[in-house]
Amino acid sequence: MDPEFRGDTDHHDGTSDATPGGYVEKRRPGELGFALFLTAASLFLLYSAYGISGFEALSAPGAIPMATTFVMVVAAVIVTVRTSRLPMVTSETLSKDILPGMVILFAAFLILFGLLLKPLGFVPTAALFLTVAIKVLARKGWGYTLAVALGSLIAIWIVFRVVFTVLLPSGIVPEAEFIQFFRTVLSGGAN
Amino acid sequence: MDTFLSIFTIFAQPELLLLVGIGTFAGIYIGAIPGLSVTMAVSILISFTFSWDVLPAISLMVGIYMGGVYGGSRTAILLNIPGAPSAIATAMDGYPMAKKGEAGQAIGVTTVMSFFGGLVGILVLAVAAPYVSDFALTFQPRDYMLLAVLGILLVGSLSSGSLVKGIFAGALGIAIGAVGRDPLTFTERFTFDFQIMEGGISFIAVMIGMFGVSEALLQLQNVGMKAVRQKIDKIVPSFGTVKKYLPLSLQTSSIGVIIGALPGTGGDIAALMAYDHAKRVTKDPEVPFGEGAMEGLVAPETANNAAVGGAFIPMMTLGIPGDAVTAIMIGALFIHGLNPGPMLMIDQPDMFWFIVGALLTANVFMLIFGLTGIKIFTKIVEMPRSIIIPLILLLSIVGAYAVNNSLTDVYWMLGFGVFGYFMRHYGYPLGPVILGVILSRLLDDNWRRAIISEREDLGRFFEGILTSPLSLILFTAVILIFVSQTPLWTSMKKSLFRKAKS
């Protein structure tokens, strides 16, 4: 079997882990920069690994970290050298194919989600995220966006919060009181 | 005999049967929806089921795994979008069939053949695992260490054209697994004096980030892709059709089991290798490969489902995952206080037989659900990506948070998600990273045990390898895999080939 066989010609984006992305004989935009970043990070990690216990003993706590980070450095250097020798892919650009505005926007949304999760609580943050994300991606009216976003959120909340009893940050929403109210209603006020 | 009867536990407890059914049903849809992978689903699910009893949790996961591996073929045939990596090869002949209006026939055959492949995989698991487990008891610490290295190297070499990127990914995984306090000496490793890093990095956060978030970010580039509507009618294949392809499916099931059993590989590679095998052995297909050859559907579909049973062999007997999903399931067993490996088969053989029973049941459910409900199915898979992607991201966040009720895990997940996104774009396989994280402890502990028992003498350590047949086989395998991926080996092979030809 051809080792470079990828199943089809379009899956150069790493859709499958068995057929990782990239081109075999060409360099994608930003690929060399990523390889250089990995080399620098590996060198830093090797230095940190040396700091754990140095060359104290073969069974020292730093032995495996040093060995693995050394392997990382060697591999990263080989990848960098190989990548630097490859010609660039002419049909792709960094802003269009690797890091389009939509990916940057969603990465920002995710960071904001993480920052707001605790102070605001899961329900309002998730509602905000789903509404904005669906509005941006689907480009449909507010009625559709709100119906889909809030409908999905209610389904997720019932499954995870009520059925699986996963504790999510409540923030500004009095979730516990809300659940208790419904329990009381459903039990006919028996409590 | 009593432990063997655990295979029927699932029927004694209706709720377990229900969970396997729900899992298989959900798995088929998760596997079918592009952008939702089985690995992602199981990794998210583990964070919600860790407070459950072990049997219900395993039942649900086994169902999702079995259904998900099969489900990818549906969208591959109907939309030319493989719902799961293991269905890439299926799309090559399945979609041309759908274009000719033969989608129903294609789905029917893939369902029956997936069932057949799954059955072969499970039977091999049931027969071989106890022997492998007995054998594993003779393993020395150095053998486990070599096995861990072998697993990471195998996944690095088989999953990608670039071994060096696979090795980098595997080493990165081991380094991530080493973060935190060393369990033996309590020394801090890669914590950079941050208190939050002392407990290490949750492998679930790494997994959800790498597979879930990175996949969702990749899918952002295909938001506009529209589903093609299909007319689906008679899908149950005739007995004659099944009989005709049975010999090929037996061969490709064997490929599936073997590839599935190799640590770190899985259904995607098994399916591609089986497709390649079918192309080589089918001398005169009715329709050329790539234009709707039935053999091109039968081969990958039997292989990827057979790989499920195969993947459980190293997981249950050695504690080494067969693929990314079994890696997560090992985590699930750990969470439930079980220790996958040879001792699990001795201490809790009923658990092994329970899993075999759950797999068999899931396989039957897969056949039933696969041949029915096709109309509802086509509606669900036509769900726009503009809704699916935000939902995946939201579920990933909920999943990462739920493990330890910690925002730190959410940040790790997001970080690894973005990092995994770039890795995918530039051809670094993600499988070795996850395998590295999972095997880090096994490698570290056994290396230290092995070298301490040899009084810190490397010479004695290598002497031990050379004098033990098992260690020698494992060591030779490690060297062979490494050498076989180097340019030196390729040029040697080419010159040998030229000589033989001349």
XYZ file of C-alpha atoms in Angstrom:
693
model
C 0.000 0.000 0.000
C 1.206 3.456 -0.824
C 2.305 4.949 2.523
C 1.152 8.384 1.394
C -2.324 7.122 0.486
C -4.828 9.432 2.103
C -8.156 8.039 1.092
C -8.878 10.962 -1.172
C -7.181 14.019 -2.491
C -8.945 16.593 -0.348
C -8.170 15.432 3.171
C -5.022 17.465 3.685
C -6.549 19.211 6.677
C -6.118 16.338 9.127
C -9.745 15.293 9.201
C -8.629 11.814 10.198
C -5.923 10.898 12.653
C -4.978 7.941 10.466
C -4.371 10.265 7.574
C -2.973 13.430 9.139
C -3.057 16.667 7.219
C -0.369 18.497 5.331
C 1.230 17.736 1.988
C 4.046 15.234 1.616
C 6.260 17.190 -0.723
C 5.151 20.724 -0.033
C 5.041 23.170 2.851
C 1.783 24.724 3.975
C 1.669 28.370 5.047
C 2.919 28.714 8.628
C 4.266 25.147 8.748
C 7.871 26.232 9.190
C 6.879 28.672 11.920
C 5.039 25.887 13.755
C 8.053 23.572 13.423
C 10.329 26.326 14.806
C 7.911 26.911 17.678
C 7.957 23.189 18.501
C 11.760 23.162 18.427
C 11.983 26.135 20.785
C 9.343 24.668 23.118
C 11.113 21.286 23.127
C 14.448 22.921 23.989
C 12.804 24.784 26.845
C 11.202 21.562 28.098
C 14.540 19.719 27.869
C 16.110 22.465 29.992
C 13.252 22.127 32.510
C 13.593 18.342 32.525
C 17.313 18.679 33.271
C 16.347 20.857 36.220
C 14.268 18.070 37.802
C 17.159 15.883 38.886
C 19.934 16.393 36.333
C 22.052 13.310 35.656
C 21.663 12.103 39.251
C 20.720 8.499 38.432
C 19.105 6.425 35.704
C 16.105 5.866 37.938
C 15.836 9.526 38.998
C 12.459 11.300 38.566
C 13.914 13.395 35.760
C 15.267 10.469 33.704
C 12.213 9.772 31.533
C 11.290 13.483 31.163
C 14.856 14.192 30.001
C 14.835 11.271 27.570
C 11.448 12.186 26.107
C 12.197 15.892 25.759
C 15.531 15.012 24.147
C 13.609 12.886 21.624
C 11.259 15.837 21.106
C 14.183 18.176 20.385
C 15.774 15.760 17.886
C 12.445 15.079 16.141
C 11.514 18.777 16.041
C 14.904 19.734 14.571
C 14.581 17.045 11.863
C 11.043 18.226 11.036
C 12.206 21.869 10.906
C 15.124 21.103 8.589
C 12.960 18.944 6.319
C 10.165 21.527 6.254
C 12.546 24.365 5.446
C 13.710 22.486 2.324
C 10.218 21.975 0.937
C 8.680 24.340 -1.625
C 5.610 26.318 -0.546
C 2.092 25.292 -1.547
C 1.081 27.979 -4.010
C -2.669 27.531 -3.795
C -3.000 28.287 -0.057
C -2.624 31.273 2.216
C -2.370 31.460 6.004
C -5.449 33.648 6.371
C -7.614 31.576 4.028
C -6.650 27.961 4.660
C -4.868 27.669 8.013
C -6.084 30.439 10.255
C -9.204 31.992 8.765
C -11.007 34.768 10.595
C -13.781 32.391 11.650
C -11.344 30.134 13.540
C -9.777 33.128 15.302
C -13.250 34.416 16.160
C -14.322 31.075 17.624
C -11.068 30.727 19.559
C -11.867 34.155 21.039
C -15.437 33.039 21.817
C -14.075 30.008 23.666
C -11.661 32.089 25.732
C -14.510 34.470 26.600
C -16.656 31.472 27.518
C -13.983 30.277 29.923
C -13.625 33.746 31.467
C -17.371 34.307 31.910
C -18.283 30.788 33.050
C -17.621 31.352 36.739
C -18.909 34.904 37.309
C -21.919 34.678 34.991
C -22.750 30.994 35.387
C -23.199 28.191 32.860
C -26.732 28.941 31.621
C -26.287 32.626 30.650
C -22.767 32.066 29.256
C -23.862 29.058 27.193
C -26.977 30.926 25.984
C -24.821 33.844 24.918
C -22.284 31.574 23.225
C -24.854 29.483 21.347
C -26.817 32.532 20.185
C -23.786 34.400 18.894
C -22.151 31.281 17.406
C -25.283 30.140 15.568
C -26.038 33.678 14.378
C -22.504 34.026 12.991
C -22.431 30.575 11.350
C -26.013 30.180 10.108
C -26.575 33.848 9.143
C -30.311 33.534 9.656
C -32.892 35.688 11.421
C -32.995 36.277 15.166
C -36.138 34.152 15.544
C -34.417 31.063 14.101
C -31.179 31.744 15.994
C -32.853 32.209 19.373
C -35.181 29.241 18.920
C -32.325 26.868 17.992
C -29.888 28.223 20.589
C -32.304 28.247 23.511
C -33.940 24.965 22.486
C -30.541 23.233 22.356
C -29.502 24.796 25.655
C -32.651 23.601 27.417
C -32.089 20.065 26.072
C -28.424 20.078 27.177
C -29.271 21.540 30.570
C -31.976 18.930 31.237
C -29.708 16.051 30.154
C -26.580 17.098 32.021
C -27.811 19.133 34.976
C -31.030 17.254 35.763
C -30.425 13.709 34.461
C -26.643 13.347 34.934
C -26.629 15.815 37.886
C -23.449 17.470 36.660
C -22.693 20.489 38.829
C -22.000 23.478 36.620
C -21.259 27.015 37.881
C -24.606 28.609 38.704
C -23.353 32.228 38.726
C -26.203 34.748 38.645
C -28.909 32.122 37.996
C -30.443 30.539 41.122
C -30.372 27.071 39.535
C -30.753 25.045 42.731
C -33.867 26.989 43.769
C -35.255 26.615 40.257
C -34.797 22.832 40.272
C -36.244 22.595 43.776
C -39.306 24.647 42.691
C -40.030 22.221 39.852
C -39.458 19.213 42.090
C -42.005 20.650 44.524
C -44.474 21.338 41.704
C -44.016 17.819 40.266
C -44.411 16.181 43.666
C -47.625 18.113 44.213
C -46.134 20.114 47.065
C -45.575 16.956 49.106
C -42.275 18.326 50.321
C -17.699 -21.426 33.964
C -19.388 -19.058 36.425
C -17.341 -16.163 35.171
C -18.150 -17.065 31.570
C -21.831 -16.720 32.452
C -21.159 -13.009 33.062
C -21.514 -12.737 29.294
C -25.273 -12.889 29.944
C -25.312 -10.271 32.758
C -26.605 -7.772 30.257
C -29.780 -9.802 29.763
C -30.337 -10.257 33.485
C -30.412 -6.506 34.014
C -32.795 -4.785 31.585
C -31.351 -1.338 32.303
C -27.949 -2.501 31.018
C -29.557 -3.883 27.874
C -31.333 -0.556 27.438
C -28.076 1.370 27.882
C -26.279 -0.766 25.271
C -29.221 -0.165 22.941
C -29.263 3.596 23.576
C -25.475 3.699 23.208
C -25.523 1.822 19.898
C -28.352 3.952 18.561
C -26.643 7.180 19.628
C -23.291 5.862 18.357
C -24.700 5.274 14.872
C -25.862 8.898 14.696
C -22.758 10.340 16.333
C -20.557 8.352 13.972
C -22.669 9.430 11.028
C -22.685 13.162 11.694
C -19.525 14.645 10.219
C -17.722 16.559 12.920
C -18.840 14.235 15.688
C -16.358 11.418 16.207
C -16.747 8.370 18.405
C -13.520 9.242 20.222
C -14.869 12.663 20.981
C -18.241 11.299 22.101
C -16.733 8.683 24.434
C -14.217 11.174 25.840
C -17.025 13.619 26.607
C -19.217 10.815 27.963
C -16.593 9.573 30.434
C -16.846 12.822 32.347
C -20.586 12.340 32.784
C -20.565 8.672 33.702
C -17.761 8.620 36.231
C -20.234 8.849 39.094
C -22.194 5.863 37.740
C -21.614 2.213 38.549
C -19.072 0.586 36.284
C -21.441 -1.753 34.404
C -23.894 0.909 33.167
C -20.996 3.209 32.237
C -19.231 0.475 30.242
C -22.520 -0.621 28.619
C -23.162 2.852 27.271
C -19.598 3.344 26.050
C -19.382 -0.059 24.356
C -22.660 0.662 22.540
C -21.459 4.059 21.357
C -18.143 2.609 20.213
C -19.696 -0.225 18.196
C -22.447 1.936 16.712
C -20.099 4.825 15.976
C -17.607 2.765 13.995
C -20.465 1.576 11.790
C -22.330 4.898 11.646
C -19.608 6.687 9.704
C -20.441 4.626 6.628
C -23.906 6.182 6.345
C -22.779 9.704 5.519
C -19.860 8.343 3.523
C -22.384 6.639 1.226
C -25.118 9.271 1.249
C -23.132 12.488 1.300
C -19.577 11.490 0.340
C -18.563 12.814 3.757
C -17.091 10.079 5.954
C -18.810 10.589 9.293
C -15.869 8.892 10.976
C -12.246 8.366 9.880
C -12.903 4.628 9.608
C -15.365 5.326 6.780
C -12.970 7.176 4.465
C -12.466 4.083 2.304
C -16.213 3.383 2.335
C -16.924 6.716 0.643
C -14.748 5.844 -2.323
C -17.191 3.255 -3.673
C -20.250 3.961 -1.533
C -20.906 7.464 -2.852
C -20.635 6.469 -6.543
C -23.269 3.824 -5.743
C -25.488 6.470 -4.154
C -25.073 8.649 -7.235
C -26.453 5.762 -9.278
C -29.425 5.516 -6.930
C -28.091 2.391 -5.202
C -27.634 3.920 -1.745
C -30.175 1.563 -0.188
C -28.321 -1.484 -1.459
C -24.970 -0.031 -0.353
C -26.265 0.689 3.174
C -27.826 -2.776 3.447
C -24.629 -4.576 2.491
C -22.423 -2.410 4.724
C -24.742 -3.058 7.675
C -24.707 -6.834 7.292
C -20.950 -6.900 6.651
C -20.247 -4.620 9.598
C -22.224 -7.051 11.759
C -20.221 -9.964 10.378
C -16.902 -8.176 10.921
C -17.917 -7.176 14.438
C -18.818 -10.773 15.238
C -15.440 -12.077 14.039
C -13.624 -9.444 16.119
C -15.570 -10.305 19.268
C -15.059 -14.057 18.811
C -11.315 -13.585 18.431
C -11.330 -11.384 21.535
C -13.176 -14.050 23.535
C -10.873 -16.856 22.415
C -7.488 -15.104 22.333
C -7.633 -12.672 25.249
C -7.426 -15.238 28.089
C -4.290 -16.777 26.507
C -2.666 -13.403 25.899
C -3.471 -12.483 29.476
C -1.861 -15.650 30.895
C 1.190 -14.960 28.790
C 1.308 -11.346 29.956
C 1.802 -12.532 33.539
C 5.350 -13.549 32.622
C 6.166 -9.966 31.598
C 9.031 -8.252 33.427
C 8.997 -4.472 34.071
C 11.388 -3.992 31.122
C 8.884 -5.839 28.872
C 6.128 -3.462 29.867
C 8.449 -0.550 29.219
C 9.335 -1.919 25.768
C 5.669 -2.593 25.082
C 4.814 1.025 25.891
C 7.562 2.270 23.535
C 6.363 -0.197 20.888
C 2.774 1.014 21.185
C 3.725 4.655 20.766
C 6.081 3.887 17.863
C 3.476 1.726 16.148
C 0.829 4.373 16.227
C 3.362 6.933 15.062
C 4.490 4.837 12.130
C 1.157 3.378 11.056
C -0.941 6.491 11.319
C 1.196 8.780 9.261
C 3.672 8.964 6.427
C 6.094 10.830 8.678
C 7.528 8.690 11.465
C 9.438 11.607 12.933
C 6.227 13.591 13.469
C 4.654 10.519 15.065
C 7.647 10.125 17.375
C 7.473 13.799 18.310
C 3.779 13.450 19.097
C 4.351 10.330 21.217
C 7.201 11.950 23.171
C 5.063 15.044 23.722
C 2.336 12.818 25.153
C 4.783 11.202 27.581
C 6.020 14.647 28.660
C 2.417 15.817 29.224
C 1.781 12.660 31.252
C 4.812 13.437 33.426
C 3.509 16.861 34.497
C 2.861 17.125 38.232
C 4.417 15.507 41.276
C 6.349 12.294 40.692
C 4.353 9.563 42.466
C 7.485 7.816 43.762
C 9.607 10.697 45.085
C 7.045 13.543 45.137
C 9.456 15.671 43.108
C 7.838 18.377 40.989
C 8.096 17.794 37.234
C 7.255 20.436 34.593
C 5.154 22.398 37.095
C 7.089 25.684 36.656
C 6.184 26.497 40.271
C 2.490 26.759 39.447
C 0.406 25.135 42.154
C -2.382 24.211 39.729
C 0.055 22.028 37.776
C 1.118 19.931 40.739
C -1.799 17.552 40.266
C -0.870 17.002 36.631
C -2.923 17.576 33.524
C -6.214 15.700 33.221
C -5.908 13.346 30.268
C -9.618 13.823 29.636
C -9.044 17.553 29.113
C -6.203 16.721 26.694
C -8.397 14.246 24.827
C -11.489 16.428 24.566
C -9.328 19.336 23.424
C -7.321 17.401 20.879
C -10.177 15.427 19.358
C -13.278 17.522 20.098
C -12.274 21.172 19.975
C -9.694 20.800 17.198
C -12.195 18.881 15.082
C -14.879 21.521 15.602
C -12.409 24.272 14.659
C -11.488 22.363 11.490
C -15.139 21.926 10.605
C -15.571 25.721 10.703
C -13.971 25.723 7.276
C -16.735 23.495 5.871
C -19.796 25.203 7.351
C -21.414 25.851 3.989
C -21.281 22.233 2.817
C -24.806 21.084 1.921
C -26.217 17.583 2.268
C -27.417 15.788 -0.861
C -30.909 14.341 -0.557
C -31.249 10.622 -1.302
C -34.093 8.313 -2.146
C -33.895 5.324 0.171
C -35.994 2.215 -0.342
C -35.283 -1.531 -0.068
C -32.077 -1.983 1.897
C -31.990 -5.561 3.255
C -29.545 -7.467 1.011
C -30.385 -10.870 -0.446
C -28.808 -14.047 0.912
C -27.043 -14.535 -2.427
C -25.354 -11.125 -2.155
C -24.160 -11.823 1.387
C -22.874 -15.279 0.383
C -21.004 -13.859 -2.575
C -18.945 -11.444 -0.482
C -18.466 -13.702 2.538
C -14.985 -15.010 1.555
C -13.668 -11.460 1.075
C -15.249 -10.300 4.325
C -13.580 -13.191 6.179
C -10.180 -12.097 4.874
C -10.741 -8.434 5.663
C -12.164 -9.278 9.105
C -8.826 -10.958 9.873
C -7.011 -7.814 8.734
C -9.339 -5.778 10.936
C -8.751 -7.891 14.049
C -4.967 -7.903 13.636
C -4.677 -4.181 12.898
C -7.167 -3.404 15.658
C -5.136 -5.439 18.138
C -1.952 -3.502 17.386
C -1.669 -0.884 20.109
C -2.679 2.529 18.937
C -4.029 1.724 15.497
C -7.757 1.109 15.044
C -10.586 0.992 12.562
C -9.408 3.769 10.250
C -6.120 2.118 9.341
C -7.749 -1.332 9.275
C -10.341 -0.090 6.784
C -7.764 1.497 4.484
C -5.585 -1.622 4.537
C -8.606 -3.856 3.891
C -9.642 -1.664 0.940
C -6.157 -1.982 -0.468
C -6.314 -5.764 0.057
C -9.689 -5.984 -1.730
C -8.276 -4.067 -4.691
C -5.392 -6.483 -4.968
C -7.340 -9.742 -4.596
C -10.444 -8.845 -6.632
C -9.301 -9.608 -10.128
C -12.511 -8.915 -11.972
C -14.958 -6.679 -10.098
C -18.383 -6.101 -11.655
C -17.796 -2.369 -11.395
C -14.260 -0.868 -11.241
C -12.979 0.230 -7.823
C -13.738 3.858 -7.164
C -16.862 3.717 -9.345
C -19.123 1.735 -7.038
C -17.491 -1.681 -6.577
C -19.313 -3.629 -3.886
C -15.985 -5.159 -2.810
C -14.786 -1.640 -2.021
C -17.605 -1.343 0.494
C -17.475 -4.823 1.978
C -13.749 -4.771 2.743
C -13.430 -1.575 4.825
C -16.751 -2.089 6.589
C -15.967 -5.613 7.826
C -12.444 -4.571 8.782
C -13.344 -1.495 10.816
C -15.938 -3.352 12.883
C -13.656 -6.365 13.349
C -11.047 -3.907 14.641
C -13.331 -3.078 17.595
C -12.949 -6.585 19.090
C -9.254 -6.519 18.179
C -8.701 -3.210 19.973
C -10.049 -4.709 23.206
C -7.420 -7.485 23.221
C -4.385 -5.383 24.254
C -6.636 -3.188 26.393
C -8.022 -6.049 28.479
C -4.913 -8.226 28.588
C -2.003 -5.797 28.780
C -3.605 -2.534 29.851
C -2.441 -0.995 26.579
C -5.138 0.602 24.438
C -5.769 -0.713 20.946
C -6.936 2.689 19.734
C -7.992 6.120 20.958
C -11.433 4.951 22.149
C -10.044 2.032 24.141
C -7.483 4.467 25.568
C -10.385 6.466 26.946
C -12.109 3.312 28.163
C -8.981 2.376 30.097
C -9.349 5.738 31.774
C -12.991 4.909 32.531
C -12.011 1.571 34.102
C -9.341 3.305 36.204
C -11.919 5.827 37.393
C -14.122 2.917 38.476
C -11.278 1.374 40.484
C -10.421 -1.335 37.955
C -6.923 -1.958 36.660
C -6.926 -3.174 33.048
C -4.139 -5.663 32.366
C -3.390 -9.328 33.029
C -4.483 -9.077 36.663
C -7.936 -7.866 35.654
C -8.503 -11.159 33.849
C -7.504 -13.048 36.998
C -9.079 -10.858 39.668
C -12.241 -9.937 37.780
C -12.763 -12.281 34.826
C -16.484 -11.555 35.079
C -15.738 -7.997 33.946
C -13.998 -9.342 30.839
C -16.933 -11.603 29.967
C -19.371 -8.798 30.702
C -17.584 -6.591 28.142
C -17.627 -9.435 25.595
C -21.392 -9.805 26.219
C -21.922 -6.049 25.866
C -19.996 -6.010 22.583
C -22.027 -8.928 21.222
C -25.287 -7.245 22.206
C -24.182 -3.931 20.713
C -23.332 -5.761 17.492
C -26.851 -7.205 17.286
C -28.393 -3.801 18.057
C -26.225 -2.337 15.309
C -27.700 -4.782 12.793
C -31.249 -4.007 13.889
C -30.874 -0.223 13.995
C -28.771 -0.264 10.833
C -31.455 -1.911 8.764
C -34.304 0.192 10.135
C -35.046 3.857 10.675
C -33.210 4.962 7.575
C -35.698 7.744 6.790
C -35.346 9.436 10.191
C -31.635 8.958 9.847
C -31.334 10.910 6.619
C -33.159 13.839 8.245
C -30.853 13.908 11.257
C -27.634 13.755 9.263
C -28.830 16.670 7.189
C -28.607 18.845 10.323
C -26.586 21.948 9.410
C -23.024 22.289 10.671
C -23.826 25.822 11.816
C -25.721 24.157 14.690
C -23.526 21.084 15.173
C -20.249 22.976 15.653
C -21.399 25.279 18.502
C -23.006 22.256 20.186
C -19.781 20.226 19.981
C -17.855 23.114 21.514
C -20.415 23.559 24.281
C -20.440 19.831 25.079
C -16.629 19.825 25.129
C -16.601 22.639 27.682
C -19.243 20.952 29.852
C -17.376 17.644 29.594
C -13.987 19.065 30.550
C -15.455 21.027 33.462
C -17.473 18.121 34.816
C -14.450 15.854 35.444
C -13.078 17.792 38.403
C -15.470 20.766 38.550
C -12.446 22.774 37.581
C -12.061 25.701 35.215
C -8.364 24.830 34.873
C -9.348 21.712 32.947
C -11.448 23.866 30.626
C -8.435 26.088 29.911
C -6.210 23.054 29.309
C -8.829 21.667 26.972
C -9.046 24.915 25.007
C -5.247 25.160 24.801
C -4.871 21.597 23.575
C -7.771 22.155 21.185
C -5.999 25.039 19.454
C -2.661 23.195 19.527
C -4.300 20.053 18.103
C -5.861 22.163 15.352
C -2.413 23.230 14.130
C -1.053 19.694 14.552
C -3.804 18.359 12.295
C -3.180 21.001 9.654
C 0.545 20.291 9.531
C 0.377 16.504 9.523
C 1.221 15.609 13.141
C -0.926 12.650 14.240
C -2.889 13.156 17.460
C -3.187 9.460 18.370
C 0.402 9.160 19.670
C -0.086 12.195 21.950
C -3.050 10.572 23.678
C -1.302 7.205 23.769
C 1.777 8.896 25.229
C -0.258 10.542 27.990
C -1.943 7.225 28.828
C 1.277 5.169 28.710
C 3.521 7.752 30.373
C 3.070 6.297 33.848
C 3.506 2.700 32.625
C 6.714 3.633 30.840
C 8.140 5.716 33.680
C 7.332 3.286 36.509
C 8.548 0.219 34.664
C 11.745 1.835 33.440
C 12.599 2.817 37.005
C 11.677 -0.609 38.384
C 13.692 -2.338 35.670
C 16.801 -0.204 36.057
C 16.703 -0.347 39.885
C 16.494 -4.144 39.731
C 19.614 -4.069 37.518
C 21.384 -1.862 40.111
C 21.387 1.162 37.790
C 23.634 -0.679 35.342
C 22.706 -0.137 31.677
C 24.938 -3.040 30.608
C 23.043 -5.446 32.850
C 19.744 -3.981 31.596
C 20.641 -4.742 27.959
C 22.037 -8.130 28.958
C 18.630 -8.864 30.483
C 16.961 -7.918 27.199
C 19.272 -10.151 25.180
C 18.850 -13.163 27.457
C 15.054 -13.044 27.716
C 13.283 -14.262 24.536
C 10.241 -12.045 25.115
C 12.283 -8.909 25.799
C 14.422 -9.681 22.775
C 11.342 -9.995 20.517
C 9.918 -6.720 21.808
C 13.266 -4.942 21.535
C 13.771 -6.258 17.979
C 10.249 -5.102 17.079
C 11.017 -1.606 18.412
C 14.251 -1.440 16.388
C 12.597 -2.874 13.253
C 9.704 -0.422 13.341
C 12.117 2.421 13.794
C 14.511 1.309 11.046
C 11.704 0.428 8.620
C 10.599 4.052 8.602
C 14.014 5.555 7.910
C 15.112 6.684 4.423
C 17.984 4.162 4.601
C 15.503 1.277 4.702
C 13.460 2.738 1.824
C 16.532 3.067 -0.397
C 17.644 -0.470 0.572
C 14.215 -1.795 -0.366
C 14.280 0.059 -3.673
C 17.715 -1.269 -4.629
C 16.702 -4.825 -3.674
C 13.538 -4.458 -5.757
C 15.554 -3.203 -8.726
C 17.995 -6.121 -8.421
C 15.151 -8.653 -8.229
C 13.481 -7.090 -11.274
C 16.642 -7.096 -13.360
